[in-house]
Every structure is written in structure tokens, then in C-alpha cells.
Amino acid sequence: MLESYVTPILMSYVNRYIKNLKPSDLQLSLWGGDVVLSKLELKLDVLEQELKLPFTFLSGHIHELRIHVPWTKLGSEPVVITINTMECILKLKDGMQDDHESCGSNSTNRSTTENTKSSVKPRRIQQAAPTDPDLPPGYVQSLIRRVVNNVNIVINNLILKYVEDDIVLSVNITSAECYTVGELWDRAFMDISATDLVLRKVINFSDCTVCLDKRNASGKIEFYQDPLLYKCSFRTRLHFTYDNLNSKMPSVIKIHTLVESLKLSITDQQLPMFIRVMQLGIALYYGEIGNFKDGETEDSTCHNKDMLGDITGVEDETRIDMPYPAQYKGQEFYSQQEDEQQQGWVSWAWSFVPAIVSYDDSEEDYLGNDLTSTMHQQKSQTLKDPIVSIGFYCTKATVTFKLTEMQAESSYYSPQKVTSKEVLCWEQEGTTVEALMMGEPFFDCQIGFVGCRAMCLKGIMGVKDFEENMNRSETEACFFICGENLSMKGLTYLTNSLFDYRSPENNGTRAEFILDAAHHKETYTEMAGMQRFGAFYMDYLYTMENNSGKGSANQQDFSLGKSEDLGIVQEKSTKSLVVGPLDFRLDSSAVHRILKMIVCALEHEYESYSRLKPDLKNENETILNLEEVASLEEYIPTRHTSITLLKCTCTIFMAEFNLLDHLLPVIMGEKNSSNFMNTTNFQSLRPLPSIQILVDKISLEHSVPMYAEHLVHVVSSLTQPSDNLLHYCYSHCYLKIFGFQAGLTSLDCRGSYCLPVPIIPSFSTALYGKLLKLPTCWTKRSQIAITEGIFDLPNLTIQATRAQTLLLQAIYQSWSHIGNVGSSLVNEALMNEVFQTKGVKSKNPLPTLEGSIQNVELKYCSTSLVKCASGTVGSIKICAKAPGDSGKDKLIPLLQGPSDTKDLHSSKWLNESRKPESLLAPDLIAFTVQVPQYMDYCHNSGAVLLCSVQGLAVNIDPVLYTWLIFQPQKRTSRHMQQQPVIAVPLVMPLSRRKEDEASVGSAPLTKQQSYQASEYASSPIKTKTITA
């Protein structure tokens, strides 16, 4: 009978997780076709052991469980399992923060692990499988596979709660249903066939609501906050590809989820709790807590704490005392892989793969002798890790930040309520989160989105700047824009997903995956990522390779091999982040909202999850021999992070209102927050002057050793470590800025900008710094540098009229002086002088001062005894631009160096052109400064100052006095005309002058000033360039 084969399988699953079930009653009900079980208690210990989470279940129960088995149509209709109201409450395990600091022996852990795994296996129901001659084993195997592959699971009203301190996080899903589908993702009764080794499933989630509330000391919630997520529906597609009909594990697994609309809401009281939950996720993500439980090895935990790495590039150093870096433990570590599970974040996720795609081993007991032998034969073969692709896609996401106020209730016993007001909104389109893994030696995660923007809503701190009655445009409310519009970009964020009709899976072909690190970097470049998304792209790649260099090493290749046949395990972690063209507008509304969010985030008193041990060197460290040192020289695992910003525009407006004195002290930790509310009416200021900054590219690179503590302990114990080993004991940071330029502009009442007035022409610069890891391990080596930095500036020019400097001063004072900004700070005359009307010549054009500095190199170094700084300045020039008699601008030198001053006393020097004689001319200033770290130390090395200054010429000209005494004067019958432009460069291209012109005296100002950096200031004295 079919019941003899199918019933034990269903009973084993039910009995595994539910308490106090009578197998006889369950068996009789199943044979009848329907089972209804009420008020069931879950086996919490089994759930904790199988999930391997750092949480403990406080309670778990099912209100009603229904199982429907269509015995007469078992080959064409699915088995339906329905759960009505399932509720579980979890909390963080007690003492989890201390777990990662304990240490146990490997042998004890291994034996305990085996006992734990054996205890997890379910108690099998003693039911003999009869042998029916009418049902051949092949038919039974095929039928059971069809039944298992088409089981429908329906959960109505799923409630999950997490409690910690005063936080209550609850997730409520009204309905979730999992069923099998066909090629077009429609509900169907399907099975794997020899011609189509594919199984597809769909999970639909309806009305998912996430709440985050605060409870009091008695555990009650005094008032309820707005839900973080309210009634969100999404669907998940699962695609399994098998190698053959007898494969128990799929070779390719794809699990992709699509959300059409995701609307999140966070209040000021929820923000600290939300950050706390995020910190918990990060702590689990990096393995700071919950790395391992009793019976799980500690070495494997430490070795794999970098499986996902740190996005910011700051290392998460392991805390296990190990005498040398982890790669030398590779042979011992991988030899344990057959018996032990790695307990990193990826390992935990990986442990669910067999559970969600295959039925349990215990099923073999009910399939007959022939079938059991077949399964054992399949299991005896070396299993290959499947390729797993997990994706999350969101068409449009919105995050709204709200400020709350208490609302009094009429009844004393009624719960308190709060009213919320929206102040900030973040909109994001075309979001993609994809992860690809094959075993633990290969993991890749890509995150990107097409476009985003941030907008101001309503009022802030009593200032009603964007209330409905203000009639302000959406363009004014938007202060951050990045990327492109989804309607223009298309559905590129869904490329190769299960929701893309062009993907291989939706066209009957098998997908190909790039699992080689070198090929991956060649394919998924920054340019390719920006072409797909446009706003943001991140690619994280972790690989574990052997020294043969033949791509990623499979887990079984290590676990099944002999330790002496293996070389050094080479781990690599690279993170690449790219941000596309962005426009950031910092006005009063945006600044106050951002700072208010920061103030709300700081209003919490939660204890940190991770407790760092002091950086103390272990005196019992093992000294490496020469062979081990040579192996260490060959390869040291590092984490590399690269961040690139392209085409950035930042506009800093004059403050229209200023309440920073109520926000900055809280951020600086000087005083507690006060709910200040402004009472004055808001009036927008137009035209509104601003500073506009354009940057072509910003590149930041950071590298750090993957196992810094182990490496430093080893290298610091060597008598004479090589420069290569010392190099990897530092964290290195490179910052490069290309095409930085700044100017003044103005926003009119129509929302358009006037022609920018350049202040700083385009220039590039670079900065390098390194920091020694665990400096306490190097106290006996005073010659080792603790910090070191290098700054390089090839050329910097600043040019401005007196009116422009007055406007810059007014913008600065609007932010530094508290209160509302009056129109007296910026009068019409000053605006007219700064922003000249195009095509109209000024009767009295203002002189322009221009300063230039070239070839600046600064170096800094500090050791345990001294601090030292040195640097050179190639040249400094300050001149004034004034129109000459011939109509050309004349350059009046005010300061120049280096300059040959031997003939300065003669009139000949005044009439000569002061071009540099040679590119090899000495630097204007060269200096070296050294001071001891501790001035009162009697044996300090003393202070040193060395300085060399070349000739410097100063000319005091009347044009300088004219520049200083300028005062704006109101003009009649002239109104400011502003012309909107898009992407206007701040430096206007002009033809190069043939010769430099210099004049001692000032001349009548008759020609409109030039915005080009003067030829005089940009003479080629040892000019350096930075290439991207």
C-alpha cells in the first residue's frame, strides 16, 4: 500500500518538531486523508540545534495544523500542509558576548560536535516498511519524489517576535504559500524528468508587517509606534537544477525575491532601536557574537570570520591566541571538514541548503532494501558543492523619517499614543542584492541601484519650510540626487534573474556562472556595474585558493586530501564600491534634518555587543623557523577596499535659518537633547547665494591584513623582519582627488542657477597614510614607524574679487551666527557685483587677486619616541589682475618666490620678466621638524628644526589698497539677470597668452576680468600631475 511508504515520511517531519504526539493517532488520521491537530507546542531545543542561531526560543506554538493527503490522486494532486497561526518568541542567548572570548580544545569540541549532531537527528518512528510485490522499488522511489516535490505549504498568520532590553521587534505575515510551478511560473503538478532536470517553486508572502516598539521595565509596551513596514507583499521564485534523476542535491540553486513597492517608516524613537538591531546583524555578520556554540570548533570559527569581510575596510581582528597566521593551520583545519561545520555567517546559511532542497536521510528506512542500497550508493560518491544564487530585487523603495509627539488621551487607563510628522524621505529605484556561492571557498555579493533621491517634507524644529501652504516646488525639496530614472534606464537591475524573461532559466537553457576570481574581476568591472545600475554598485568577492593558482579550491578538495599534499591556503577579500554622478544640496532645511536624525540616533544607552580585548602580546608565542618565515613571505592574506565617486556636485547654500546651537552640542556630547521649537515664521531668501563644488573623481583605497593579530605577533617576534613583512603589518589608505574646482552661484525664485563664478580652478591632489596594527606589540622597537603620511599637491590657485570674498564671508556667517538670516547680510549691490550680467560691461570692474602655490609635498612620521614632519613648497605667487591701456589684462605681482633677489635694489629687476630660469630651480621652502613624544622624559632625543628658504619678493601696489577698501554700492535701473545653465565648467577656456606681462603700477580698469588662472601663476615650475 502507498500509505505504508508515504505515511512514515510525513510522520517523521511532524514528530521531529512537535511535542507530545501519539504516533498511532497520527497514523490513523493520515490514512483517513486529513489530519487536524490543535494547540501544538514546538520542540524548541530541536529548532535551536538545527537552526544553529545565537538565539534561544522563549516560546513557540501552533494553533492549528492541517494535513491533507489525496490518497486516490497522490500522483496528480499535491499534499497540502496548512498551519493556522504560528507564533515564536526569540531572544539573544545569555552570555553570547562572552562566547567568542572562551577557548576550548579541538578534541573536546570535535567529540561534542558529533554528540550534538547525533542528538539533532529525529527519533524515527518504528514502522516496518512492507514489501509489496505490486509496487516495485523504482515506482515507489519515483512516486515519493513526486509527492515530496509537489508538497504545498500554507501558513496563515505567522508571528515572530524578538525581544532584547527594551526592544520588541515583531514580524507578522498574514499569509505565506509555497507551491510547485511550471515553466511559465504558473501553479502546476511537476516532477523531474530525464529531459527536464529542473524543479521550480514559488513562495508568495502577503501582507508582511514589521513593528518595532519599546517596552518598559515590566515588559509592557506603553504606546505603539508606526510600523516599520506595513502590509508589504512579495514573491519568491526557486529554481533547482539537477545533474540526473538520482541526484539528491541540486547542482544549481537559484532563490530570487521581488518586491514591487517597499515602504519603510522610521520614527525618532525607533531609530536608536533600529540601529541596535542593525548592530546585532553586523555583529553576527562579522562573527563577533554567536560564532559557535557548545560542541562547535573554535579554530574553524576564527579561520572564517572574514567570509564576508568589512565593507568599510576596517578589519575585524580575530581574538583567538594562535602562534602564527591562519594559513599554516590550513591543513589541520581542512582535515576536520568532514566531521565539523564551519560556523561563520556563510557556513550557517550554507547549512540550510540540503534542508530546503532534499528530503531527510531517515526516509531511506522506508523505501525498501533496493531503494536504500541505491541511495547509499549515491551517497558514497563524493558530493560536489552546488552553485547557489540568492537575489533580492526591489522596484521602488521609500524610507520616511518621522518625528513624534505625545498625544494625550481622554481616559487615564487608555494606552498612550503618539502623533508623527514626516520630515525626511529617501526614494530608491531598481535595487538589486545578489549573492553567489559555491561551497565556502567562493562567495560573491553584488549590490546596486539605478537611482535615488532624498527630499525634505513638512517642517523641522518648528520651522514650517515645506508645509503645504508654502507652495514650494518638488525641485526645492529634493536635496540629493544620484543616478538615473528607472523609466529611462529600463529593467537592467533584473538582468539574469528569475524575473527576467531573457534569463537562461526562462528560456530553457542552463545558466553559466563565473567562479574564477581573475575572470570575475575582468567581467564585473566598475564600468560594467555602472552601466547596469547607474547610481551605486558594490562588488564583494571572497575566494580561498591553494598555492597551485588554479582558481577557487573546492571544499571537498581540501577535506578529502592529505595534509601533506596541500600548500598554503590563499585567501583574498576585495570590495569595490562605485557611486555614480550625484548632486548634493546643503541648505538649511537639509542640514537641520540630517543633524536631527543624528541627534535621534545618539539618544540611546545600549551596551556594545563586542568586547575587545586589550592588545597585549602573548609571551608564549611560538617562534617560526626559517622555512615557515619563507612561506609567510610568499603570501599574506589581505582585505582590499576600493571606493570611487564619479562626477560629484556639492552646493552649500547660505543658511536661511540657523538652529544649530540646539543640535551640535548634542552631537558633540556636551549636553542632552532639548525639544526646541522655533516660533518665527519662515521666509525663503531669493536669490540665494551658494558655493558650488565640482569633483571629477574621488578614489579611496584601503588595505589591511586579514589576520592582523596573528601576523603582528609573529612578525614582531622576529629579530630582523623583512620590509615586506613589515609592510603587511600596517593598514594602508590612499586618497586621490581629481578635477576639484569651486565657485560661487546663485539660486533664483524660478529654481535655476546663474552662471558660476570660479574661485578655485580645477586641481588634483593625493594623500597616503598608513597605521601600524597593534602598536603595543612593538614597544621594544622604537625605530618602527607607528603612523606615516604623505601629501602631494602639484598646483592650487585661488582667485577672487573683494566682492566675492565678502559674499563668501556672508555665507560663512550665516552658518556660524545663530538665528534667522536677514537680508542685510547680502544686499542687491553685492550680488550685482559678484554675478555680472552676461553681455553687459561694468563701468568700474573690480581687480582680482590671484594666489598660486605649486609643488607642495608634506611628510609625517611618528614612532614611539619622536614625531617628525618634513616638506617642500616649490613656489608661491600672488598677483592682481587689472586691465591695461591696450585692453589686455595686466598682472601686477604682489608676492613671488623663489625669486633671484641679488639685483632687487636696481631698476633693472623691476622691468624684467620674472620667469623661472630652469625647471631645476630649488624649492622655495624646505623644512624638517622633529620633536620628542614626551617632552618631560629625561632621555628624550631632543627637538630639531631645519629650514631652507629661497629668495622671496614682495611688492606693495596701490591695487591692493583698491581691492581692500571696496564697498558694494547700490546701482540704479539695473536688475540682476540670471541665466540657468547645466553643467557649466567653473574655468572658462581662453587662448594662451604668448608672454607673461608684469607691471609695477596699477592701470585704469577698462576690460572685463578673466576667469582663467593667470599664465603668470601657472608657469611650469616643477609641475607634477596625477593620473587616474
Short mmCIF file of C-alpha atoms in Angstrom, two decimals, residues 54-240:
data_model
loop_
_atom_site.label_atom_id
_atom_site.label_comp_id
_atom_site.label_asym_id
_atom_site.label_seq_id
_atom_site.Cartn_x
_atom_site.Cartn_y
_atom_site.Cartn_z
CA PRO A 54 22.66 32.61 18.51
CA PHE A 55 19.08 32.98 19.71
CA THR A 56 17.02 31.00 22.15
CA PHE A 57 13.31 30.37 21.76
CA LEU A 58 11.26 31.65 24.66
CA SER A 59 8.10 30.09 23.30
CA GLY A 60 6.75 28.51 20.15
CA HIS A 61 3.34 27.09 19.39
CA ILE A 62 0.98 26.34 16.52
CA HIS A 63 -2.72 27.00 16.93
CA GLU A 64 -3.80 24.54 14.26
CA LEU A 65 -2.05 22.15 11.87
CA ARG A 66 -3.89 20.56 8.93
CA ILE A 67 -2.50 17.90 6.62
CA HIS A 68 -4.44 16.81 3.56
CA VAL A 69 -3.25 13.72 1.65
CA PRO A 70 -5.17 12.86 -1.56
CA TRP A 71 -4.53 9.11 -1.45
CA THR A 72 -6.60 8.39 -4.55
CA LYS A 73 -4.84 11.09 -6.60
CA LEU A 74 -1.43 11.09 -5.00
CA GLY A 75 0.31 11.13 -8.36
CA SER A 76 -1.57 14.17 -9.68
CA GLU A 77 -2.58 16.30 -6.69
CA PRO A 78 -0.27 17.77 -4.07
CA VAL A 79 -0.17 17.07 -0.35
CA VAL A 80 -1.27 20.27 1.40
CA ILE A 81 0.11 21.23 4.81
CA THR A 82 -1.70 24.19 6.38
CA ILE A 83 -0.56 25.98 9.53
CA ASN A 84 -3.01 28.42 11.09
CA THR A 85 -1.42 30.91 13.50
CA MET A 86 2.16 30.06 14.33
CA GLU A 87 3.93 32.24 16.91
CA CYS A 88 7.54 32.15 18.12
CA ILE A 89 9.35 34.48 20.53
CA LEU A 90 13.15 34.70 20.47
CA LYS A 91 15.87 36.47 22.39
CA LEU A 92 19.64 36.62 22.25
CA LYS A 93 21.29 33.82 24.17
CA ASP A 94 22.62 34.76 27.57
CA GLY A 95 26.38 35.29 27.63
CA MET A 96 26.73 35.37 23.86
CA GLN A 97 29.05 38.35 24.15
CA ASP A 98 31.48 36.24 26.12
CA ASP A 99 31.31 33.15 23.93
CA HIS A 100 33.87 34.36 21.43
CA GLU A 101 36.40 35.00 24.19
CA SER A 102 36.39 31.45 25.52
CA CYS A 103 38.69 28.79 24.14
CA GLY A 104 38.46 25.01 24.17
CA SER A 105 40.47 22.09 22.87
CA ASN A 106 39.85 20.73 19.42
CA SER A 107 39.43 17.16 20.50
CA THR A 108 36.79 18.02 23.07
CA ASN A 109 34.92 20.20 20.64
CA ARG A 110 35.04 17.56 17.94
CA SER A 111 33.59 14.88 20.14
CA THR A 112 30.93 17.21 21.46
CA THR A 113 30.04 18.21 17.93
CA GLU A 114 29.45 14.60 16.99
CA ASN A 115 27.22 14.13 20.01
CA THR A 116 25.29 17.27 19.17
CA LYS A 117 24.77 16.19 15.59
CA SER A 118 23.60 12.78 16.66
CA SER A 119 21.12 14.32 19.10
CA VAL A 120 19.68 16.51 16.38
CA LYS A 121 18.57 13.54 14.31
CA PRO A 122 14.87 12.83 14.86
CA ARG A 123 13.61 9.84 16.67
CA ARG A 124 12.45 7.56 13.94
CA ILE A 125 9.02 6.02 14.22
CA GLN A 126 9.39 2.28 14.40
CA GLN A 127 7.44 1.25 11.38
CA ALA A 128 8.48 -1.64 9.21
CA ALA A 129 8.19 -0.99 5.53
CA PRO A 130 6.34 -3.92 3.99
CA THR A 131 7.38 -5.38 0.72
CA ASP A 132 4.52 -5.22 -1.78
CA PRO A 133 5.15 -7.19 -4.99
CA ASP A 134 2.70 -4.93 -6.84
CA LEU A 135 4.80 -1.83 -6.09
CA PRO A 136 8.31 -2.16 -7.49
CA PRO A 137 11.02 -0.09 -5.75
CA GLY A 138 11.58 2.09 -8.81
CA TYR A 139 7.95 3.08 -8.84
CA VAL A 140 7.98 3.82 -5.11
CA GLN A 141 11.06 5.97 -5.46
CA SER A 142 9.53 7.92 -8.33
CA LEU A 143 6.21 8.36 -6.53
CA ILE A 144 7.77 9.57 -3.30
CA ARG A 145 9.91 12.01 -5.23
CA ARG A 146 6.81 13.36 -6.96
CA VAL A 147 4.98 13.69 -3.64
CA VAL A 148 7.84 15.49 -1.92
CA ASN A 149 8.49 17.79 -4.89
CA ASN A 150 4.86 18.91 -5.02
CA VAL A 151 4.02 19.42 -1.37
CA ASN A 152 2.09 22.67 -0.83
CA ILE A 153 2.74 24.52 2.42
CA VAL A 154 0.37 27.25 3.57
CA ILE A 155 0.97 29.36 6.68
CA ASN A 156 -1.74 31.73 7.80
CA ASN A 157 -0.85 34.35 10.39
CA LEU A 158 2.84 33.79 11.09
CA ILE A 159 4.09 35.82 14.08
CA LEU A 160 7.76 36.13 15.01
CA LYS A 161 8.96 38.30 17.90
CA TYR A 162 12.42 39.23 19.07
CA VAL A 163 12.92 40.85 22.48
CA GLU A 164 16.07 42.44 23.88
CA ASP A 165 16.42 45.09 26.60
CA ASP A 166 13.55 47.49 25.87
CA ILE A 167 13.23 46.44 22.20
CA VAL A 168 10.34 44.42 20.81
CA LEU A 169 10.69 43.55 17.12
CA SER A 170 7.75 41.70 15.65
CA VAL A 171 7.11 40.31 12.17
CA ASN A 172 3.59 39.38 11.16
CA ILE A 173 2.86 37.69 7.83
CA THR A 174 -0.81 37.27 7.06
CA SER A 175 -0.31 34.51 4.52
CA ALA A 176 2.61 32.59 3.04
CA GLU A 177 2.21 29.81 0.48
CA CYS A 178 4.80 27.60 -1.21
CA TYR A 179 3.85 25.51 -4.23
CA THR A 180 5.34 23.93 -7.35
CA VAL A 181 5.05 25.69 -10.72
CA GLY A 182 5.72 25.02 -14.40
CA GLU A 183 7.91 26.67 -16.99
CA LEU A 184 5.77 29.83 -17.05
CA TRP A 185 5.76 30.02 -13.23
CA ASP A 186 2.10 29.03 -13.02
CA ARG A 187 0.81 26.55 -10.45
CA ALA A 188 1.27 23.00 -11.71
CA PHE A 189 1.96 19.43 -10.62
CA MET A 190 5.50 18.85 -11.84
CA ASP A 191 8.31 16.38 -11.47
CA ILE A 192 11.89 15.99 -12.59
CA SER A 193 12.29 14.12 -15.85
CA ALA A 194 15.26 12.94 -17.84
CA THR A 195 14.62 15.62 -20.44
CA ASP A 196 13.95 18.40 -17.93
CA LEU A 197 16.05 18.09 -14.78
CA VAL A 198 14.54 21.24 -13.30
CA LEU A 199 12.21 21.88 -10.39
CA ARG A 200 10.54 25.26 -9.89
CA LYS A 201 8.73 26.58 -6.85
CA VAL A 202 7.09 29.84 -5.84
CA ILE A 203 6.59 31.32 -2.38
CA ASN A 204 4.07 34.15 -2.09
CA PHE A 205 4.09 36.35 1.02
CA SER A 206 1.03 38.51 1.60
CA ASP A 207 0.71 41.47 3.96
CA CYS A 208 4.02 41.39 5.79
CA THR A 209 4.07 43.90 8.66
CA VAL A 210 7.14 44.67 10.77
CA CYS A 211 6.77 46.60 14.05
CA LEU A 212 9.44 48.00 16.36
CA ASP A 213 8.28 49.15 19.77
CA LYS A 214 9.75 49.98 23.15
CA ARG A 215 8.69 48.22 26.34
CA ASN A 216 9.02 49.42 29.90
CA ALA A 217 10.70 47.72 32.85
CA SER A 218 7.68 45.47 33.40
CA GLY A 219 7.76 44.31 29.80
CA LYS A 220 4.69 46.19 28.63
CA ILE A 221 4.52 48.47 25.61
CA GLU A 222 3.21 51.83 26.79
CA PHE A 223 2.49 53.20 23.34
CA TYR A 224 2.79 51.73 19.89
CA GLN A 225 4.89 53.26 17.14
CA ASP A 226 4.03 53.31 13.48
CA PRO A 227 5.00 50.02 11.79
CA LEU A 228 8.38 49.93 10.09
CA LEU A 229 6.79 48.05 7.22
CA TYR A 230 3.05 47.81 6.71
CA LYS A 231 1.30 45.15 4.63
CA CYS A 232 4.05 44.54 2.11
CA SER A 233 3.62 41.67 -0.34
CA PHE A 234 6.40 39.99 -2.27
CA ARG A 235 7.05 36.79 -4.15
CA THR A 236 9.98 34.41 -4.29
CA ARG A 237 10.95 32.10 -7.15
CA LEU A 238 13.05 29.00 -6.54
CA HIS A 239 14.79 27.18 -9.39
CA PHE A 240 16.61 23.86 -8.83
#
